[in-house]
mmCIF file of C-alpha atoms in Angstrom:
data_model
loop_
_atom_site.group_PDB
_atom_site.id
_atom_site.type_symbol
_atom_site.label_atom_id
_atom_site.label_comp_id
_atom_site.label_asym_id
_atom_site.label_seq_id
_atom_site.Cartn_x
_atom_site.Cartn_y
_atom_site.Cartn_z
ATOM 1 C CA UNK U 1 40.760 -21.973 64.309
ATOM 2 C CA UNK U 2 39.063 -19.331 66.324
ATOM 3 C CA UNK U 3 36.060 -19.674 63.902
ATOM 4 C CA UNK U 4 35.768 -23.342 64.571
ATOM 5 C CA UNK U 5 36.036 -22.795 68.363
ATOM 6 C CA UNK U 6 33.239 -20.275 68.200
ATOM 7 C CA UNK U 7 31.054 -22.534 66.009
ATOM 8 C CA UNK U 8 31.586 -25.729 68.075
ATOM 9 C CA UNK U 9 30.710 -23.775 71.157
ATOM 10 C CA UNK U 10 27.517 -22.288 69.528
ATOM 11 C CA UNK U 11 26.405 -26.080 68.543
ATOM 12 C CA UNK U 12 27.210 -27.202 72.129
ATOM 13 C CA UNK U 13 23.793 -28.084 73.984
ATOM 14 C CA UNK U 14 23.264 -26.164 77.077
ATOM 15 C CA UNK U 15 22.226 -28.819 79.411
ATOM 16 C CA UNK U 16 22.085 -26.278 82.414
ATOM 17 C CA UNK U 17 19.294 -24.004 80.577
ATOM 18 C CA UNK U 18 15.854 -24.997 81.741
ATOM 19 C CA UNK U 19 13.048 -23.766 79.664
ATOM 20 C CA UNK U 20 9.884 -22.778 81.435
ATOM 21 C CA UNK U 21 6.580 -22.932 79.314
ATOM 22 C CA UNK U 22 4.276 -20.294 79.010
ATOM 23 C CA UNK U 23 1.617 -20.033 81.797
ATOM 24 C CA UNK U 24 -1.660 -21.497 80.413
ATOM 25 C CA UNK U 25 -4.161 -18.933 79.423
ATOM 26 C CA UNK U 26 -6.847 -17.892 81.800
ATOM 27 C CA UNK U 27 -10.309 -19.409 81.221
ATOM 28 C CA UNK U 28 -13.218 -17.556 80.311
ATOM 29 C CA UNK U 29 -15.394 -16.787 83.248
ATOM 30 C CA UNK U 30 -18.990 -15.710 83.750
ATOM 31 C CA UNK U 31 -18.888 -12.633 86.195
ATOM 32 C CA UNK U 32 -20.718 -9.315 86.428
ATOM 33 C CA UNK U 33 -20.242 -6.618 85.239
ATOM 34 C CA UNK U 34 -21.409 -7.403 81.619
ATOM 35 C CA UNK U 35 -20.898 -5.466 78.171
ATOM 36 C CA UNK U 36 -24.119 -5.671 75.968
ATOM 37 C CA UNK U 37 -25.815 -7.333 78.565
ATOM 38 C CA UNK U 38 -24.435 -10.790 77.410
ATOM 39 C CA UNK U 39 -20.654 -10.758 77.653
ATOM 40 C CA UNK U 40 -18.773 -10.387 80.944
ATOM 41 C CA UNK U 41 -16.559 -7.567 80.649
ATOM 42 C CA UNK U 42 -13.504 -9.107 82.434
ATOM 43 C CA UNK U 43 -13.544 -12.083 79.880
ATOM 44 C CA UNK U 44 -14.178 -9.666 76.905
ATOM 45 C CA UNK U 45 -10.818 -7.617 77.984
ATOM 46 C CA UNK U 46 -8.725 -10.842 78.584
ATOM 47 C CA UNK U 47 -9.906 -12.438 75.236
ATOM 48 C CA UNK U 48 -9.585 -9.198 73.238
ATOM 49 C CA UNK U 49 -6.751 -7.308 74.946
ATOM 50 C CA UNK U 50 -8.867 -4.006 74.864
ATOM 51 C CA UNK U 51 -7.812 -1.858 77.901
ATOM 52 C CA UNK U 52 -9.881 1.438 77.232
ATOM 53 C CA UNK U 53 -13.104 2.573 78.386
ATOM 54 C CA UNK U 54 -16.303 0.534 77.064
ATOM 55 C CA UNK U 55 -19.086 2.837 76.265
ATOM 56 C CA UNK U 56 -21.654 0.725 74.498
ATOM 57 C CA UNK U 57 -24.377 1.414 72.223
ATOM 58 C CA UNK U 58 -27.301 -0.754 72.023
ATOM 59 C CA UNK U 59 -30.080 -0.443 69.360
ATOM 60 C CA UNK U 60 -33.222 -2.718 69.225
ATOM 61 C CA UNK U 61 -35.349 -4.888 71.434
ATOM 62 C CA UNK U 62 -35.269 -8.293 72.892
ATOM 63 C CA UNK U 63 -36.592 -9.770 69.605
ATOM 64 C CA UNK U 64 -34.084 -8.186 67.338
ATOM 65 C CA UNK U 65 -31.084 -6.050 68.192
ATOM 66 C CA UNK U 66 -27.475 -5.306 68.393
ATOM 67 C CA UNK U 67 -24.951 -3.743 70.535
ATOM 68 C CA UNK U 68 -21.262 -2.748 70.304
ATOM 69 C CA UNK U 69 -18.461 -1.486 72.520
ATOM 70 C CA UNK U 70 -16.906 0.744 72.565
ATOM 71 C CA UNK U 71 -18.710 2.918 70.203
ATOM 72 C CA UNK U 72 -15.565 3.296 67.729
ATOM 73 C CA UNK U 73 -14.775 2.122 64.367
ATOM 74 C CA UNK U 74 -13.719 -0.532 64.127
ATOM 75 C CA UNK U 75 -16.065 -2.075 66.951
ATOM 76 C CA UNK U 76 -13.689 -4.490 69.226
ATOM 77 C CA UNK U 77 -17.071 -6.157 70.163
ATOM 78 C CA UNK U 78 -20.512 -6.610 68.451
ATOM 79 C CA UNK U 79 -23.152 -8.669 69.692
ATOM 80 C CA UNK U 80 -26.459 -9.221 67.555
ATOM 81 C CA UNK U 81 -29.622 -11.226 68.640
ATOM 82 C CA UNK U 82 -32.558 -12.309 66.561
ATOM 83 C CA UNK U 83 -35.633 -14.637 67.564
ATOM 84 C CA UNK U 84 -38.846 -15.626 65.638
ATOM 85 C CA UNK U 85 -41.690 -13.382 66.248
ATOM 86 C CA UNK U 86 -42.304 -9.546 65.641
ATOM 87 C CA UNK U 87 -41.924 -9.694 61.906
ATOM 88 C CA UNK U 88 -39.169 -12.641 61.934
ATOM 89 C CA UNK U 89 -40.323 -15.786 60.610
ATOM 90 C CA UNK U 90 -38.859 -19.392 61.242
ATOM 91 C CA UNK U 91 -37.897 -19.499 57.572
ATOM 92 C CA UNK U 92 -36.043 -15.914 57.826
ATOM 93 C CA UNK U 93 -34.298 -17.006 60.883
ATOM 94 C CA UNK U 94 -33.211 -20.451 59.225
ATOM 95 C CA UNK U 95 -32.081 -18.614 56.021
ATOM 96 C CA UNK U 96 -29.758 -16.175 58.450
ATOM 97 C CA UNK U 97 -28.199 -19.151 60.025
ATOM 98 C CA UNK U 98 -27.709 -21.053 56.577
ATOM 99 C CA UNK U 99 -25.979 -17.822 55.368
ATOM 100 C CA UNK U 100 -23.625 -17.875 58.320
ATOM 101 C CA UNK U 101 -22.974 -21.502 58.066
ATOM 102 C CA UNK U 102 -21.954 -20.983 54.390
ATOM 103 C CA UNK U 103 -19.611 -18.138 55.121
ATOM 104 C CA UNK U 104 -17.962 -19.554 58.255
ATOM 105 C CA UNK U 105 -17.622 -22.824 56.298
ATOM 106 C CA UNK U 106 -15.527 -21.293 53.340
ATOM 107 C CA UNK U 107 -12.961 -20.560 56.197
ATOM 108 C CA UNK U 108 -12.988 -23.507 58.014
ATOM 109 C CA UNK U 109 -15.474 -22.657 60.653
ATOM 110 C CA UNK U 110 -15.731 -25.300 63.569
ATOM 111 C CA UNK U 111 -19.126 -26.470 64.563
ATOM 112 C CA UNK U 112 -19.988 -25.678 67.992
ATOM 113 C CA UNK U 113 -20.862 -28.205 70.588
ATOM 114 C CA UNK U 114 -24.226 -29.727 70.304
ATOM 115 C CA UNK U 115 -25.608 -28.137 73.852
ATOM 116 C CA UNK U 116 -25.086 -24.714 72.008
ATOM 117 C CA UNK U 117 -27.486 -25.449 69.202
ATOM 118 C CA UNK U 118 -26.627 -25.034 65.659
ATOM 119 C CA UNK U 119 -23.602 -22.805 65.187
ATOM 120 C CA UNK U 120 -20.035 -22.335 64.089
ATOM 121 C CA UNK U 121 -17.089 -20.435 65.160
ATOM 122 C CA UNK U 122 -14.452 -18.995 62.613
ATOM 123 C CA UNK U 123 -11.786 -16.636 61.609
ATOM 124 C CA UNK U 124 -12.969 -14.990 58.548
ATOM 125 C CA UNK U 125 -10.540 -12.237 57.464
ATOM 126 C CA UNK U 126 -12.126 -11.456 54.144
ATOM 127 C CA UNK U 127 -14.401 -8.394 52.943
ATOM 128 C CA UNK U 128 -16.778 -7.481 54.376
ATOM 129 C CA UNK U 129 -15.776 -9.001 57.846
ATOM 130 C CA UNK U 130 -12.147 -8.190 58.101
ATOM 131 C CA UNK U 131 -12.837 -5.482 60.662
ATOM 132 C CA UNK U 132 -14.334 -8.159 62.975
ATOM 133 C CA UNK U 133 -12.948 -11.278 61.760
ATOM 134 C CA UNK U 134 -13.384 -13.372 64.772
ATOM 135 C CA UNK U 135 -17.052 -14.591 64.698
ATOM 136 C CA UNK U 136 -19.277 -17.020 66.399
ATOM 137 C CA UNK U 137 -22.937 -17.495 65.703
ATOM 138 C CA UNK U 138 -25.640 -20.097 67.281
ATOM 139 C CA UNK U 139 -29.260 -20.912 66.500
ATOM 140 C CA UNK U 140 -30.640 -22.325 69.762
ATOM 141 C CA UNK U 141 -34.159 -22.687 71.094
ATOM 142 C CA UNK U 142 -35.039 -20.883 74.383
ATOM 143 C CA UNK U 143 -38.399 -21.045 75.862
ATOM 144 C CA UNK U 144 -39.646 -22.953 72.617
ATOM 145 C CA UNK U 145 -38.563 -20.009 70.475
ATOM 146 C CA UNK U 146 -35.523 -20.175 68.125
ATOM 147 C CA UNK U 147 -33.032 -17.536 68.453
ATOM 148 C CA UNK U 148 -29.783 -16.436 67.002
ATOM 149 C CA UNK U 149 -26.900 -14.895 68.927
ATOM 150 C CA UNK U 150 -24.001 -13.529 66.823
ATOM 151 C CA UNK U 151 -20.540 -12.467 68.675
ATOM 152 C CA UNK U 152 -17.956 -10.497 66.490
ATOM 153 C CA UNK U 153 -14.475 -9.583 67.814
ATOM 154 C CA UNK U 154 -12.210 -7.341 66.028
ATOM 155 C CA UNK U 155 -9.065 -8.907 67.575
ATOM 156 C CA UNK U 156 -8.018 -11.674 70.039
ATOM 157 C CA UNK U 157 -5.172 -11.152 72.370
ATOM 158 C CA UNK U 158 -1.824 -13.049 71.540
ATOM 159 C CA UNK U 159 -1.593 -16.468 73.067
ATOM 160 C CA UNK U 160 -5.397 -16.890 73.281
ATOM 161 C CA UNK U 161 -7.270 -19.826 71.391
ATOM 162 C CA UNK U 162 -9.791 -17.816 69.379
ATOM 163 C CA UNK U 163 -12.176 -20.594 68.767
ATOM 164 C CA UNK U 164 -12.193 -21.820 72.360
ATOM 165 C CA UNK U 165 -12.713 -18.235 73.541
ATOM 166 C CA UNK U 166 -15.460 -17.462 71.207
ATOM 167 C CA UNK U 167 -17.288 -20.780 72.178
ATOM 168 C CA UNK U 168 -16.791 -19.992 75.887
ATOM 169 C CA UNK U 169 -18.495 -16.488 75.373
ATOM 170 C CA UNK U 170 -21.314 -17.944 73.236
ATOM 171 C CA UNK U 171 -22.080 -20.418 76.150
ATOM 172 C CA UNK U 172 -22.070 -17.639 78.536
ATOM 173 C CA UNK U 173 -24.066 -15.257 76.366
ATOM 174 C CA UNK U 174 -26.924 -17.897 76.000
ATOM 175 C CA UNK U 175 -27.219 -18.402 79.657
ATOM 176 C CA UNK U 176 -27.318 -14.613 80.140
ATOM 177 C CA UNK U 177 -29.831 -14.530 77.496
ATOM 178 C CA UNK U 178 -32.100 -16.962 79.076
ATOM 179 C CA UNK U 179 -31.847 -15.141 82.492
ATOM 180 C CA UNK U 180 -32.524 -11.452 80.886
ATOM 181 C CA UNK U 181 -35.425 -12.814 78.925
ATOM 182 C CA UNK U 182 -36.874 -15.596 81.108
ATOM 183 C CA UNK U 183 -36.439 -18.463 78.915
ATOM 184 C CA UNK U 184 -34.104 -21.831 79.253
ATOM 185 C CA UNK U 185 -31.369 -22.129 76.405
ATOM 186 C CA UNK U 186 -31.769 -25.527 74.731
ATOM 187 C CA UNK U 187 -35.465 -25.955 75.416
#
């Protein structure tokens, strides 16, 4: 009889109990200082959950390069860029983007909004990408010259929408690229 009382009490709805929804995730915003020149530090920390120091390392030039921060393995953030010119042909850039499209497509990558150019965002947990499975890549014109920006993250903080955050980071990165290299993204 005692078991039935306990069971009946356990199944009784608690009408006095009010649930509070989780607070909405803070939006990704563009604000200095920047990591790897293109990514707002505070946005990166919020999206990734990284709290430690961000000693970054950059290799390359305006035309082609990469930056990662912090300079540890696995790299919590890696940003790469490539543009037509200085040894990179339009065909080579197109081939690079087609390769990204094929890989991301196998993992249900989502197409970026048209204003960001030709690109996708995806979670790619397979070798050789598992150290930085959160990925977004876009090919876009800036100053009449095609460019590619890649952003790779090792992790995304719990409760964040990885694809939305990657898309927002790409939007900021393209805008910053235009400011730094004196061109207008999308033109």
